[in-house]
Tab-separated table of C-alpha atoms in Angstrom:
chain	number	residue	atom	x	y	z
A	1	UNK	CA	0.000	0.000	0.000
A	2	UNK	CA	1.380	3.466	-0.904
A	3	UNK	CA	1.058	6.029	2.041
A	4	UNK	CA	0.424	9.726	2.353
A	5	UNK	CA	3.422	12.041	3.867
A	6	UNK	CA	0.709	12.974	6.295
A	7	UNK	CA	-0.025	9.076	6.752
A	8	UNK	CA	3.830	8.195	6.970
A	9	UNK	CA	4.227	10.575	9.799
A	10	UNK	CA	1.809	8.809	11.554
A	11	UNK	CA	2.538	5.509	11.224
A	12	UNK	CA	6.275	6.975	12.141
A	13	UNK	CA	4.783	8.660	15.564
A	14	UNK	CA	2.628	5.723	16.009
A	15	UNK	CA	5.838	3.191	16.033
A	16	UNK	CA	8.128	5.762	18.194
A	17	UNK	CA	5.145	5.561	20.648
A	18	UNK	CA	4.817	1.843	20.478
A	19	UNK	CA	8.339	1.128	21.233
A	20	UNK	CA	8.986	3.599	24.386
A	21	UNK	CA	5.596	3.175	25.842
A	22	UNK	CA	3.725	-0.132	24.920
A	23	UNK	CA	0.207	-0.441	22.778
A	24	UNK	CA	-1.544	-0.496	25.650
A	25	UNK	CA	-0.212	2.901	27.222
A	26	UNK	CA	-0.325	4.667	24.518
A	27	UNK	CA	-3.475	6.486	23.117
A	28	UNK	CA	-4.610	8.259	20.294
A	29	UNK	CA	-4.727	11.299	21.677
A	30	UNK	CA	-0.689	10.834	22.600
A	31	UNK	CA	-0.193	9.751	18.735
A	32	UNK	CA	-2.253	12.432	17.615
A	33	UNK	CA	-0.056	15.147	19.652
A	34	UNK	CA	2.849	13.655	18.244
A	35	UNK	CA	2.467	13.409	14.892
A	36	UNK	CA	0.786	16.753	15.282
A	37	UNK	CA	-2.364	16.167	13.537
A	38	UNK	CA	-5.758	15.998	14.993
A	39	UNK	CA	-7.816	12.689	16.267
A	40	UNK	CA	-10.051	12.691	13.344
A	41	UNK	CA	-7.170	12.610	11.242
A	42	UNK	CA	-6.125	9.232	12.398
A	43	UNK	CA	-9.328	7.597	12.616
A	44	UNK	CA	-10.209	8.773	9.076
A	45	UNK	CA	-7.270	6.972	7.599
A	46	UNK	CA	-6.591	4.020	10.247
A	47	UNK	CA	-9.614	3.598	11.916
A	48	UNK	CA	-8.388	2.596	15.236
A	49	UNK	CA	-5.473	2.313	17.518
A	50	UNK	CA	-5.687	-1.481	16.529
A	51	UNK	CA	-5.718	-0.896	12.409
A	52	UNK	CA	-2.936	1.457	13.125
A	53	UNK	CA	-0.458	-1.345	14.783
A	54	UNK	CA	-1.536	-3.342	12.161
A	55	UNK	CA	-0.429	-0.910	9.674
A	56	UNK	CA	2.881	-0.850	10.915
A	57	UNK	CA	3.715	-4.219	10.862
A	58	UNK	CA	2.526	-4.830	7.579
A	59	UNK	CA	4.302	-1.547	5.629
A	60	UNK	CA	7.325	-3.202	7.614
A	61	UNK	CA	6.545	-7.436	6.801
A	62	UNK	CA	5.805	-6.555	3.146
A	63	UNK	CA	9.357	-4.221	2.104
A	64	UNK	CA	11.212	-7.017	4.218
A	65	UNK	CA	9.511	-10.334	2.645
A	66	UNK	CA	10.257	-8.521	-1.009
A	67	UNK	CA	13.806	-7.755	0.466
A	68	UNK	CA	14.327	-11.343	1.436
A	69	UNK	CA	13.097	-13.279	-1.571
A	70	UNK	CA	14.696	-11.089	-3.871
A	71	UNK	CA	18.278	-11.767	-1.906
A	72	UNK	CA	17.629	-15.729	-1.902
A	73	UNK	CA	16.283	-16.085	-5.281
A	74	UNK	CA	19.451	-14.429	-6.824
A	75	UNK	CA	20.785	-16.808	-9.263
A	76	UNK	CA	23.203	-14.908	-10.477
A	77	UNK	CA	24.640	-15.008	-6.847
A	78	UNK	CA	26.531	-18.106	-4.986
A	79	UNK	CA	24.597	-19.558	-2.449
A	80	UNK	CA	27.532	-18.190	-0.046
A	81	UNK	CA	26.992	-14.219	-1.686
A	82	UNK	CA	23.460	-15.063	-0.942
A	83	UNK	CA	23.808	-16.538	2.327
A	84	UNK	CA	25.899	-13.237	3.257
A	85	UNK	CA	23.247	-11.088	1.923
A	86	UNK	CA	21.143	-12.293	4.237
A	87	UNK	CA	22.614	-11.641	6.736
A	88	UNK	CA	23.638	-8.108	6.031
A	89	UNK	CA	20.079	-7.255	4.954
A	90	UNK	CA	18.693	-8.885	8.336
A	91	UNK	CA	21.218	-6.838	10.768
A	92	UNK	CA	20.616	-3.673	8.737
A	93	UNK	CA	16.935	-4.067	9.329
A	94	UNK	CA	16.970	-4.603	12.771
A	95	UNK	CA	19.899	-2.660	14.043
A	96	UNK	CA	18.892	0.054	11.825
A	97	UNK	CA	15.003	0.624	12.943
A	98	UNK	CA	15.360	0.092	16.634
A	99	UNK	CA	11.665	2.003	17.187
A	100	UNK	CA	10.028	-1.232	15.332
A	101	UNK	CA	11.684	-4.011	16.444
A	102	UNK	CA	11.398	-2.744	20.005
A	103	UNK	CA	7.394	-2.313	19.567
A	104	UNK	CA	7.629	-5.934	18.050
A	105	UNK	CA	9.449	-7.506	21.153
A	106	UNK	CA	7.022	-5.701	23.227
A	107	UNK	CA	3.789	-6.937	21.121
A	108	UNK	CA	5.451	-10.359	21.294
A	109	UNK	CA	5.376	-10.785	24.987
A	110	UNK	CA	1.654	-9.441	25.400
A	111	UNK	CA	-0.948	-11.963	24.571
A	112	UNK	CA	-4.057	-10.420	24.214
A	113	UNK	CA	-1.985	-8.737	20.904
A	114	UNK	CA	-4.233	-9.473	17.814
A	115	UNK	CA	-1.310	-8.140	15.575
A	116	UNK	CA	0.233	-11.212	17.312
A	117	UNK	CA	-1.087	-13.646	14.660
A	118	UNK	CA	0.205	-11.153	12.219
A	119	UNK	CA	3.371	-11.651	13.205
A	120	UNK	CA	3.341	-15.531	13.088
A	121	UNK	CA	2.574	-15.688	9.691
A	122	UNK	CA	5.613	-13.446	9.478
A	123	UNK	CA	7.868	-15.510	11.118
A	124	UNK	CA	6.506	-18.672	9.565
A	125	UNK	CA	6.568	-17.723	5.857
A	126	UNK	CA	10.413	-15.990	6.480
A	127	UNK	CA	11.652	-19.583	8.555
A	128	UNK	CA	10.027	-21.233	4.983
A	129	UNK	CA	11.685	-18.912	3.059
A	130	UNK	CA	15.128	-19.320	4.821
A	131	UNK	CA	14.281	-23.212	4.966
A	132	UNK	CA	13.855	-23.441	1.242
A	133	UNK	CA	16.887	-21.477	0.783
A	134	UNK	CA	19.103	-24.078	2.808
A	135	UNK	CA	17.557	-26.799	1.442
A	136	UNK	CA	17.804	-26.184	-2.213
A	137	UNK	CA	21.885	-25.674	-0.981
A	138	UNK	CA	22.099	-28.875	0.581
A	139	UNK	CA	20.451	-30.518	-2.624
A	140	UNK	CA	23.375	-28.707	-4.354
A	141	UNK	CA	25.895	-30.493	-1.968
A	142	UNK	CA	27.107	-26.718	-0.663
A	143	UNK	CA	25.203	-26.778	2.747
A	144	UNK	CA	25.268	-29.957	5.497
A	145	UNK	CA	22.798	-32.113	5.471
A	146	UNK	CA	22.012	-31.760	9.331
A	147	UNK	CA	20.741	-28.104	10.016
A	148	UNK	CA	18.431	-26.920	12.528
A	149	UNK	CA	16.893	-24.718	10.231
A	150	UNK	CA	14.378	-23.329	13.415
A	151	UNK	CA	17.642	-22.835	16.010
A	152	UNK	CA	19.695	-20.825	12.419
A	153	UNK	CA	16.877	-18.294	12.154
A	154	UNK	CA	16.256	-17.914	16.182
A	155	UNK	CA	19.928	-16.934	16.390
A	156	UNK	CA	20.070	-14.955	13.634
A	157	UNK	CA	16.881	-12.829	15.184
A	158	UNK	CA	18.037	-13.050	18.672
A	159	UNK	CA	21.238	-12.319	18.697
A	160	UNK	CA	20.469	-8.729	16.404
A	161	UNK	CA	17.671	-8.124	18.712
A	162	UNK	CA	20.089	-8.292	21.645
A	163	UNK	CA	22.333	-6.241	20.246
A	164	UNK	CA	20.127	-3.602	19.073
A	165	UNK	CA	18.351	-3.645	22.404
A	166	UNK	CA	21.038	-3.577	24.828
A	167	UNK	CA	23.645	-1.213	22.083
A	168	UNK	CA	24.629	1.382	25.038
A	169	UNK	CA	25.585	-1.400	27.368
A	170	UNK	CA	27.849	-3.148	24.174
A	171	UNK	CA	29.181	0.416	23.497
A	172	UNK	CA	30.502	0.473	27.150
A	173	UNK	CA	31.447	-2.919	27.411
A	174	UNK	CA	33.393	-2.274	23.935
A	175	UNK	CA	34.973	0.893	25.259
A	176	UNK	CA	33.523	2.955	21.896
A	177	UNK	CA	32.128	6.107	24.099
A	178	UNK	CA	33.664	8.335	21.637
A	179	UNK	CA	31.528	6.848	18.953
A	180	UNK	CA	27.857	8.976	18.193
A	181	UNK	CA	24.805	7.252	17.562
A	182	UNK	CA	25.030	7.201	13.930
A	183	UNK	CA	28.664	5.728	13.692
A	184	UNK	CA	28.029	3.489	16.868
A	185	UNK	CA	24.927	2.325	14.691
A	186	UNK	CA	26.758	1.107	11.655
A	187	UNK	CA	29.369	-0.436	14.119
A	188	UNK	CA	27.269	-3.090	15.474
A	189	UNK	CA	25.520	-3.854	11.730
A	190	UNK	CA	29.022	-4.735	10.327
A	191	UNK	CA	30.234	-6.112	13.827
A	192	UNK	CA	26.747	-8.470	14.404
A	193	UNK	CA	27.060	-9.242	10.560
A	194	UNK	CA	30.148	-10.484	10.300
A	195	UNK	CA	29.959	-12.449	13.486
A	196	UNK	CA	26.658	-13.934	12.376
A	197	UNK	CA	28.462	-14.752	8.898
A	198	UNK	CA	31.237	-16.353	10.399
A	199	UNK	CA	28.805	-18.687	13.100
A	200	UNK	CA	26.578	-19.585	9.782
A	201	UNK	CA	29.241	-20.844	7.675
A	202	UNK	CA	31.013	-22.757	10.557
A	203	UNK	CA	27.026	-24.777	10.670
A	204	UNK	CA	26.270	-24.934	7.089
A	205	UNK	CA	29.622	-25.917	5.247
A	206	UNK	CA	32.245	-27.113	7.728
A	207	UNK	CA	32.484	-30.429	9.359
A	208	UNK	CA	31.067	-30.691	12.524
C-alpha cells in the first residue's frame, strides 16, 4: 500500500510511541499530539489504535519479505553471496530501525496482541523462506545435510535483537564512548554481521 506524507508521519509517531511506551499505554490522543495532527485525522485513515499497529507491521513485513526473496532467489549469486546477503540485509533491518523491532518484542510478549497472529505468519513464511533457501543448498551439496533450520533463524533474530536492544551497554562494554549514535549504529551492523556470517558458515559448510 502506498502512504500519504501525512499518513507516513503517523505511522512513524505511532511506532516511536509503540516502542517507548507499549500499545496499551499509549493512546490516540498521545499519537495524535505527536504526529501533530488531529484525532479525526487518524481515525479517518486508520480507523483505530488497533488498524494502526496493524499498519505498521505490515508496511514493515511486506518491504522485508520482497527484500528477502529477492536476496535468496538471486541466481546470479553463490549460495555463499546469498547466504551473506542475508545476513547483512537482516542486521541492517533490525539494528537500523530500533523504534520497530522494540514495539515488536514488546507486542510479542503481550498476549491479548491481535497483531500477534500477524506476526506468526511473518515468522513462519520468512523460517520457509530461509528453509527453502538451505535446502535447495544442501540438494546442491554446498550446505550440510544436518541443520536446525528453526535454532539458524532464532539466532540470527536473537542475537540482532540483543544487540540492538542492549547497544549502550555493548558500546561500554566495547569501550567505543567516543563513537555517536550514527557511527556506533553502523558499528554493530558490520560487527553483528560479520559475526553472524562467520557462526553460519562454521554450521552450514564445515564439518562438525
Amino acid at each position: 500500500m502506498e502512504y500519504n506524507p501525512k499518513q507516513l508521519l503517523i505511522l512513524e509517531s505511532a511506532e516511536k510511541l509503540f516502542a517507548s511506551h507499549g500499545f496499551h499505554a499509549t493512546s490516540v490522543r498521545d499519537i495524535a499530539h505527536e504526529a501533530g495532527v488531529n484525532i479525526a485525522m487518524i481515525s479517518y485513515y486508520f480507523g483505530s489504535k488497533e488498524k494502526l499497529i496493524e499498519s505498521i507491521f505490515l508496511k514493515r513485513i511486506i518491504n522485508w519479505k520482497a527484500i528477502l526473496n529477492e536476496t535468496l532467489k538471486d541466481n546470479s549469486k553463490t549460495y555463499i553471496e546469498r547466504l551473506d546477503s542475508l545476513i547483512e540485509n537482516f542486521v541492517r533491518r533490525i539494528i537500523g530501525n530500533p523504534c520497530f523491532n522494540l514495539m515488536m518484542m514488546r507486542a510479542q510478549i503481550q498476549a491479548d496482541m491481535l497483531v500477534n497472529d500477524l506476526i506468526h505468519e511473518s515468522k513462519k513464511e520468512v523460517y520457509e523462506v530461509i528453509g527453502a533457501f538451505i535446502n535447495a543448498g544442501q540438494e546442491q551439496g554446498v550446505f550440510n545435510k544436518d541443520v536446525d533450520v528453526l535454532m539458524m533463524v532464532a539466532t540470527l533474530t536473537g542475537t540482532t535483537n540483543h544487540i540492538m536492544s542492549t547497544r549502550h551497554h555493548f558500546q561500554r562494554m566495547s569501550n567505543l564512548e567516543h563513537l555517536s549514535d550514527s557511527e556506533l549504529q553502523e558499528y554493530l551492523i558490520i560487527h553483528t554481521s560479520n559475526h553472524l556470517k562467520n557462526l553460519f558458515k562454521a554450521i552450514l559448510i564445515h564439518e562438525a
